[in-house]
PDB file of C-alpha atoms in Angstrom:
ATOM      1  CA  MET A   6     -44.693 -60.581 -68.139  1.00 90.00           C
ATOM      2  CA  ASN A   7     -42.732 -62.156 -65.285  1.00 96.00           C
ATOM      3  CA  SER A   8     -39.318 -63.029 -66.670  1.00 98.00           C
ATOM      4  CA  ILE A   9     -37.096 -62.375 -69.707  1.00 98.00           C
ATOM      5  CA  LEU A  10     -34.175 -64.502 -70.840  1.00 98.00           C
ATOM      6  CA  VAL A  11     -31.291 -62.778 -72.699  1.00 98.00           C
ATOM      7  CA  PRO A  12     -28.705 -65.155 -74.212  1.00 97.00           C
ATOM      8  CA  VAL A  13     -25.346 -63.338 -74.773  1.00 96.00           C
ATOM      9  CA  ASP A  14     -22.053 -64.055 -76.402  1.00 94.00           C
ATOM     10  CA  GLY A  15     -20.056 -60.882 -75.908  1.00 93.00           C
ATOM     11  CA  SER A  16     -21.067 -59.431 -79.252  1.00 92.00           C
ATOM     12  CA  GLN A  17     -22.438 -55.968 -79.889  1.00 93.00           C
ATOM     13  CA  PRO A  18     -25.875 -57.405 -80.985  1.00 92.00           C
ATOM     14  CA  SER A  19     -26.126 -59.237 -77.634  1.00 93.00           C
ATOM     15  CA  LEU A  20     -25.502 -56.004 -75.806  1.00 96.00           C
ATOM     16  CA  HIS A  21     -28.264 -54.420 -77.852  1.00 96.00           C
ATOM     17  CA  ALA A  22     -30.491 -57.361 -76.760  1.00 97.00           C
ATOM     18  CA  VAL A  23     -29.600 -56.588 -73.088  1.00 98.00           C
ATOM     19  CA  GLN A  24     -30.549 -52.946 -73.621  1.00 98.00           C
ATOM     20  CA  ALA A  25     -33.900 -54.073 -75.088  1.00 98.00           C
ATOM     21  CA  ALA A  26     -34.422 -56.410 -72.091  1.00 98.00           C
ATOM     22  CA  ILE A  27     -33.682 -53.596 -69.661  1.00 98.00           C
ATOM     23  CA  ALA A  28     -36.310 -51.414 -71.316  1.00 97.00           C
ATOM     24  CA  ALA A  29     -38.838 -54.274 -71.276  1.00 97.00           C
ATOM     25  CA  ALA A  30     -38.086 -55.069 -67.687  1.00 97.00           C
ATOM     26  CA  ARG A  31     -38.575 -51.463 -66.675  1.00 96.00           C
ATOM     27  CA  GLN A  32     -41.969 -51.357 -68.383  1.00 96.00           C
ATOM     28  CA  THR A  33     -43.233 -54.687 -67.072  1.00 96.00           C
ATOM     29  CA  GLY A  34     -41.306 -55.314 -63.858  1.00 95.00           C
ATOM     30  CA  ALA A  35     -40.043 -58.554 -65.247  1.00 97.00           C
ATOM     31  CA  LYS A  36     -37.033 -60.388 -63.848  1.00 97.00           C
ATOM     32  CA  VAL A  37     -34.078 -60.628 -66.212  1.00 98.00           C
ATOM     33  CA  PHE A  38     -32.019 -63.755 -66.682  1.00 98.00           C
ATOM     34  CA  VAL A  39     -28.791 -63.529 -68.704  1.00 98.00           C
ATOM     35  CA  VAL A  40     -27.010 -66.654 -69.908  1.00 98.00           C
ATOM     36  CA  THR A  41     -24.007 -67.356 -72.029  1.00 97.00           C
ATOM     37  CA  VAL A  42     -23.761 -70.825 -73.463  1.00 96.00           C
ATOM     38  CA  GLN A  43     -20.374 -72.282 -74.364  1.00 94.00           C
ATOM     39  CA  ALA A  44     -20.401 -74.916 -77.064  1.00 90.00           C
ATOM     40  CA  PRO A  45     -18.869 -78.169 -75.709  1.00 86.00           C
ATOM     41  CA  VAL A  46     -15.508 -79.327 -76.963  1.00 80.00           C
ATOM     42  CA  PHE A  47     -16.141 -82.944 -77.827  1.00 69.00           C
ATOM     43  CA  THR A  48     -13.321 -84.741 -79.497  1.00 67.00           C
ATOM     44  CA  ALA A  49     -11.510 -87.879 -78.513  1.00 65.00           C
ATOM     45  CA  ASN A  50      -8.193 -86.004 -78.349  1.00 71.00           C
ATOM     46  CA  VAL A  51      -9.462 -83.243 -76.122  1.00 71.00           C
ATOM     47  CA  LYS A  52     -10.938 -85.708 -73.652  1.00 67.00           C
ATOM     48  CA  ARG A  53      -7.805 -87.767 -73.711  1.00 70.00           C
ATOM     49  CA  PHE A  54      -5.291 -85.007 -73.309  1.00 76.00           C
ATOM     50  CA  VAL A  55      -7.034 -82.239 -71.430  1.00 75.00           C
ATOM     51  CA  ALA A  56      -8.140 -82.592 -67.869  1.00 77.00           C
ATOM     52  CA  ALA A  57     -11.808 -81.934 -67.039  1.00 76.00           C
ATOM     53  CA  ASP A  58     -10.853 -79.098 -64.672  1.00 85.00           C
ATOM     54  CA  VAL A  59      -8.857 -77.397 -67.468  1.00 85.00           C
ATOM     55  CA  LEU A  60     -11.921 -77.573 -69.765  1.00 85.00           C
ATOM     56  CA  ASP A  61     -14.138 -76.236 -66.985  1.00 88.00           C
ATOM     57  CA  GLU A  62     -11.800 -73.320 -66.510  1.00 93.00           C
ATOM     58  CA  TYR A  63     -11.819 -72.667 -70.239  1.00 91.00           C
ATOM     59  CA  TYR A  64     -15.629 -72.564 -70.341  1.00 93.00           C
ATOM     60  CA  HIS A  65     -15.724 -70.389 -67.225  1.00 96.00           C
ATOM     61  CA  ASP A  66     -13.164 -67.898 -68.648  1.00 96.00           C
ATOM     62  CA  ALA A  67     -14.920 -67.710 -72.023  1.00 95.00           C
ATOM     63  CA  GLY A  68     -18.279 -67.213 -70.255  1.00 96.00           C
ATOM     64  CA  GLU A  69     -16.931 -64.479 -67.972  1.00 97.00           C
ATOM     65  CA  ALA A  70     -15.529 -62.687 -71.051  1.00 96.00           C
ATOM     66  CA  ALA A  71     -18.958 -62.827 -72.725  1.00 96.00           C
ATOM     67  CA  LEU A  72     -20.644 -61.468 -69.574  1.00 97.00           C
ATOM     68  CA  LYS A  73     -18.159 -58.739 -68.673  1.00 97.00           C
ATOM     69  CA  ASP A  74     -19.741 -55.910 -70.709  1.00 96.00           C
ATOM     70  CA  VAL A  75     -23.260 -57.128 -69.971  1.00 97.00           C
ATOM     71  CA  ARG A  76     -22.718 -57.041 -66.198  1.00 96.00           C
ATOM     72  CA  ALA A  77     -21.238 -53.579 -66.483  1.00 96.00           C
ATOM     73  CA  LEU A  78     -24.272 -52.357 -68.499  1.00 97.00           C
ATOM     74  CA  LEU A  79     -26.726 -53.927 -66.019  1.00 96.00           C
ATOM     75  CA  GLN A  80     -24.898 -52.382 -63.065  1.00 95.00           C
ATOM     76  CA  THR A  81     -24.799 -48.923 -64.761  1.00 96.00           C
ATOM     77  CA  GLU A  82     -28.510 -49.128 -65.509  1.00 96.00           C
ATOM     78  CA  GLY A  83     -29.279 -50.342 -61.965  1.00 94.00           C
ATOM     79  CA  VAL A  84     -30.956 -53.554 -63.172  1.00 94.00           C
ATOM     80  CA  ASP A  85     -30.702 -56.671 -61.035  1.00 90.00           C
ATOM     81  CA  ALA A  86     -30.307 -59.719 -63.201  1.00 96.00           C
ATOM     82  CA  THR A  87     -29.305 -63.384 -62.733  1.00 96.00           C
ATOM     83  CA  SER A  88     -26.463 -64.465 -64.894  1.00 97.00           C
ATOM     84  CA  GLU A  89     -25.139 -67.991 -65.628  1.00 97.00           C
ATOM     85  CA  ILE A  90     -22.500 -69.669 -67.681  1.00 98.00           C
ATOM     86  CA  MET A  91     -23.624 -72.871 -69.225  1.00 97.00           C
ATOM     87  CA  VAL A  92     -22.161 -75.519 -71.572  1.00 95.00           C
ATOM     88  CA  GLY A  93     -24.122 -77.381 -74.194  1.00 94.00           C
ATOM     89  CA  PRO A  94     -25.599 -77.214 -77.632  1.00 93.00           C
ATOM     90  CA  ILE A  95     -26.311 -73.481 -77.733  1.00 94.00           C
ATOM     91  CA  ALA A  96     -29.830 -73.095 -79.114  1.00 95.00           C
ATOM     92  CA  GLU A  97     -31.160 -76.160 -77.224  1.00 97.00           C
ATOM     93  CA  THR A  98     -29.589 -75.041 -73.969  1.00 97.00           C
ATOM     94  CA  ILE A  99     -31.155 -71.557 -74.330  1.00 97.00           C
ATOM     95  CA  VAL A 100     -34.675 -73.000 -75.001  1.00 98.00           C
ATOM     96  CA  ASP A 101     -34.325 -75.543 -72.142  1.00 98.00           C
ATOM     97  CA  TYR A 102     -33.214 -72.773 -69.717  1.00 98.00           C
ATOM     98  CA  ALA A 103     -36.200 -70.619 -70.688  1.00 98.00           C
ATOM     99  CA  LYS A 104     -38.545 -73.517 -69.997  1.00 98.00           C
ATOM    100  CA  LYS A 105     -36.840 -74.338 -66.722  1.00 97.00           C
ATOM    101  CA  LYS A 106     -37.111 -70.790 -65.472  1.00 97.00           C
ATOM    102  CA  GLY A 107     -40.633 -70.209 -66.820  1.00 97.00           C
ATOM    103  CA  CYS A 108     -39.546 -67.262 -68.963  1.00 98.00           C
ATOM    104  CA  ASP A 109     -42.187 -65.387 -70.880  1.00 98.00           C
ATOM    105  CA  LEU A 110     -39.887 -63.941 -73.527  1.00 98.00           C
ATOM    106  CA  ILE A 111     -36.409 -64.463 -75.039  1.00 98.00           C
ATOM    107  CA  ILE A 112     -34.620 -61.383 -76.329  1.00 98.00           C
ATOM    108  CA  MET A 113     -31.462 -62.022 -78.349  1.00 96.00           C
ATOM    109  CA  GLY A 114     -29.175 -60.562 -80.947  1.00 92.00           C
ATOM    110  CA  THR A 115     -29.480 -61.702 -84.519  1.00 85.00           C
ATOM    111  CA  ARG A 116     -25.828 -62.167 -85.085  1.00 72.00           C
ATOM    112  CA  GLY A 117     -23.191 -63.213 -82.648  1.00 60.00           C
ATOM    113  CA  MET A 118     -19.588 -64.250 -82.333  1.00 55.00           C
ATOM    114  CA  GLY A 119     -19.938 -67.940 -83.361  1.00 52.00           C
ATOM    115  CA  ALA A 120     -17.164 -69.550 -85.300  1.00 48.00           C
ATOM    116  CA  ILE A 121     -18.956 -69.369 -88.539  1.00 43.00           C
ATOM    117  CA  SER A 122     -21.172 -66.322 -87.889  1.00 44.00           C
ATOM    118  CA  ASN A 123     -20.044 -64.686 -91.073  1.00 41.00           C
ATOM    119  CA  LEU A 124     -21.276 -67.635 -93.080  1.00 41.00           C
ATOM    120  CA  VAL A 125     -24.528 -68.356 -91.389  1.00 43.00           C
ATOM    121  CA  LEU A 126     -26.211 -65.169 -90.274  1.00 45.00           C
ATOM    122  CA  GLY A 127     -28.120 -65.778 -87.078  1.00 59.00           C
ATOM    123  CA  SER A 128     -28.179 -69.558 -87.222  1.00 85.00           C
ATOM    124  CA  THR A 129     -28.498 -69.763 -83.387  1.00 90.00           C
ATOM    125  CA  ALA A 130     -31.253 -67.184 -83.382  1.00 91.00           C
ATOM    126  CA  LEU A 131     -33.136 -69.067 -86.076  1.00 91.00           C
ATOM    127  CA  LYS A 132     -32.847 -72.331 -84.115  1.00 94.00           C
ATOM    128  CA  VAL A 133     -34.103 -70.661 -80.963  1.00 96.00           C
ATOM    129  CA  VAL A 134     -37.066 -69.150 -82.808  1.00 95.00           C
ATOM    130  CA  SER A 135     -37.953 -72.530 -84.288  1.00 95.00           C
ATOM    131  CA  GLN A 136     -37.605 -74.460 -81.019  1.00 96.00           C
ATOM    132  CA  ALA A 137     -38.945 -72.000 -78.404  1.00 97.00           C
ATOM    133  CA  GLU A 138     -42.521 -72.235 -77.248  1.00 97.00           C
ATOM    134  CA  ILE A 139     -42.491 -68.628 -76.090  1.00 98.00           C
ATOM    135  CA  PRO A 140     -42.055 -65.417 -78.099  1.00 98.00           C
ATOM    136  CA  VAL A 141     -38.519 -64.573 -79.223  1.00 97.00           C
ATOM    137  CA  MET A 142     -37.583 -60.953 -79.948  1.00 97.00           C
ATOM    138  CA  LEU A 143     -34.595 -60.533 -82.246  1.00 95.00           C
ATOM    139  CA  VAL A 144     -32.532 -57.397 -81.920  1.00 94.00           C
ATOM    140  CA  LYS A 145     -30.064 -56.192 -84.578  1.00 85.00           C
TER     141      LYS A 145
END
């Protein structure tokens, strides 16, 4: 195994996924990629009344918040990982990133902090599982 992708959203399950990725990376020597994907804000009113740089700052701040605890955990554990903040349809962006980086495995939490996460348990995880061409390990 050469590389592992861990999508995170700042939730406890995503931190558990990072812990699982750390363990797997230590066993295999795989490189770890951590991404957080911000869902795009696409409405006519937002685009008309909010400047693009304000939206970019919003995405950046939300992404940094999602990565804060993850980066601290990786540093504490002494694991070097690449992290990125991306914007797009969440599941599709995760799968595309895994393809682009040639990842061998995706490790992700089963339940995140999405707007309707209490109604649709793991909908992003299910989409990733159905779309990915590589193994996906789900962590509670």
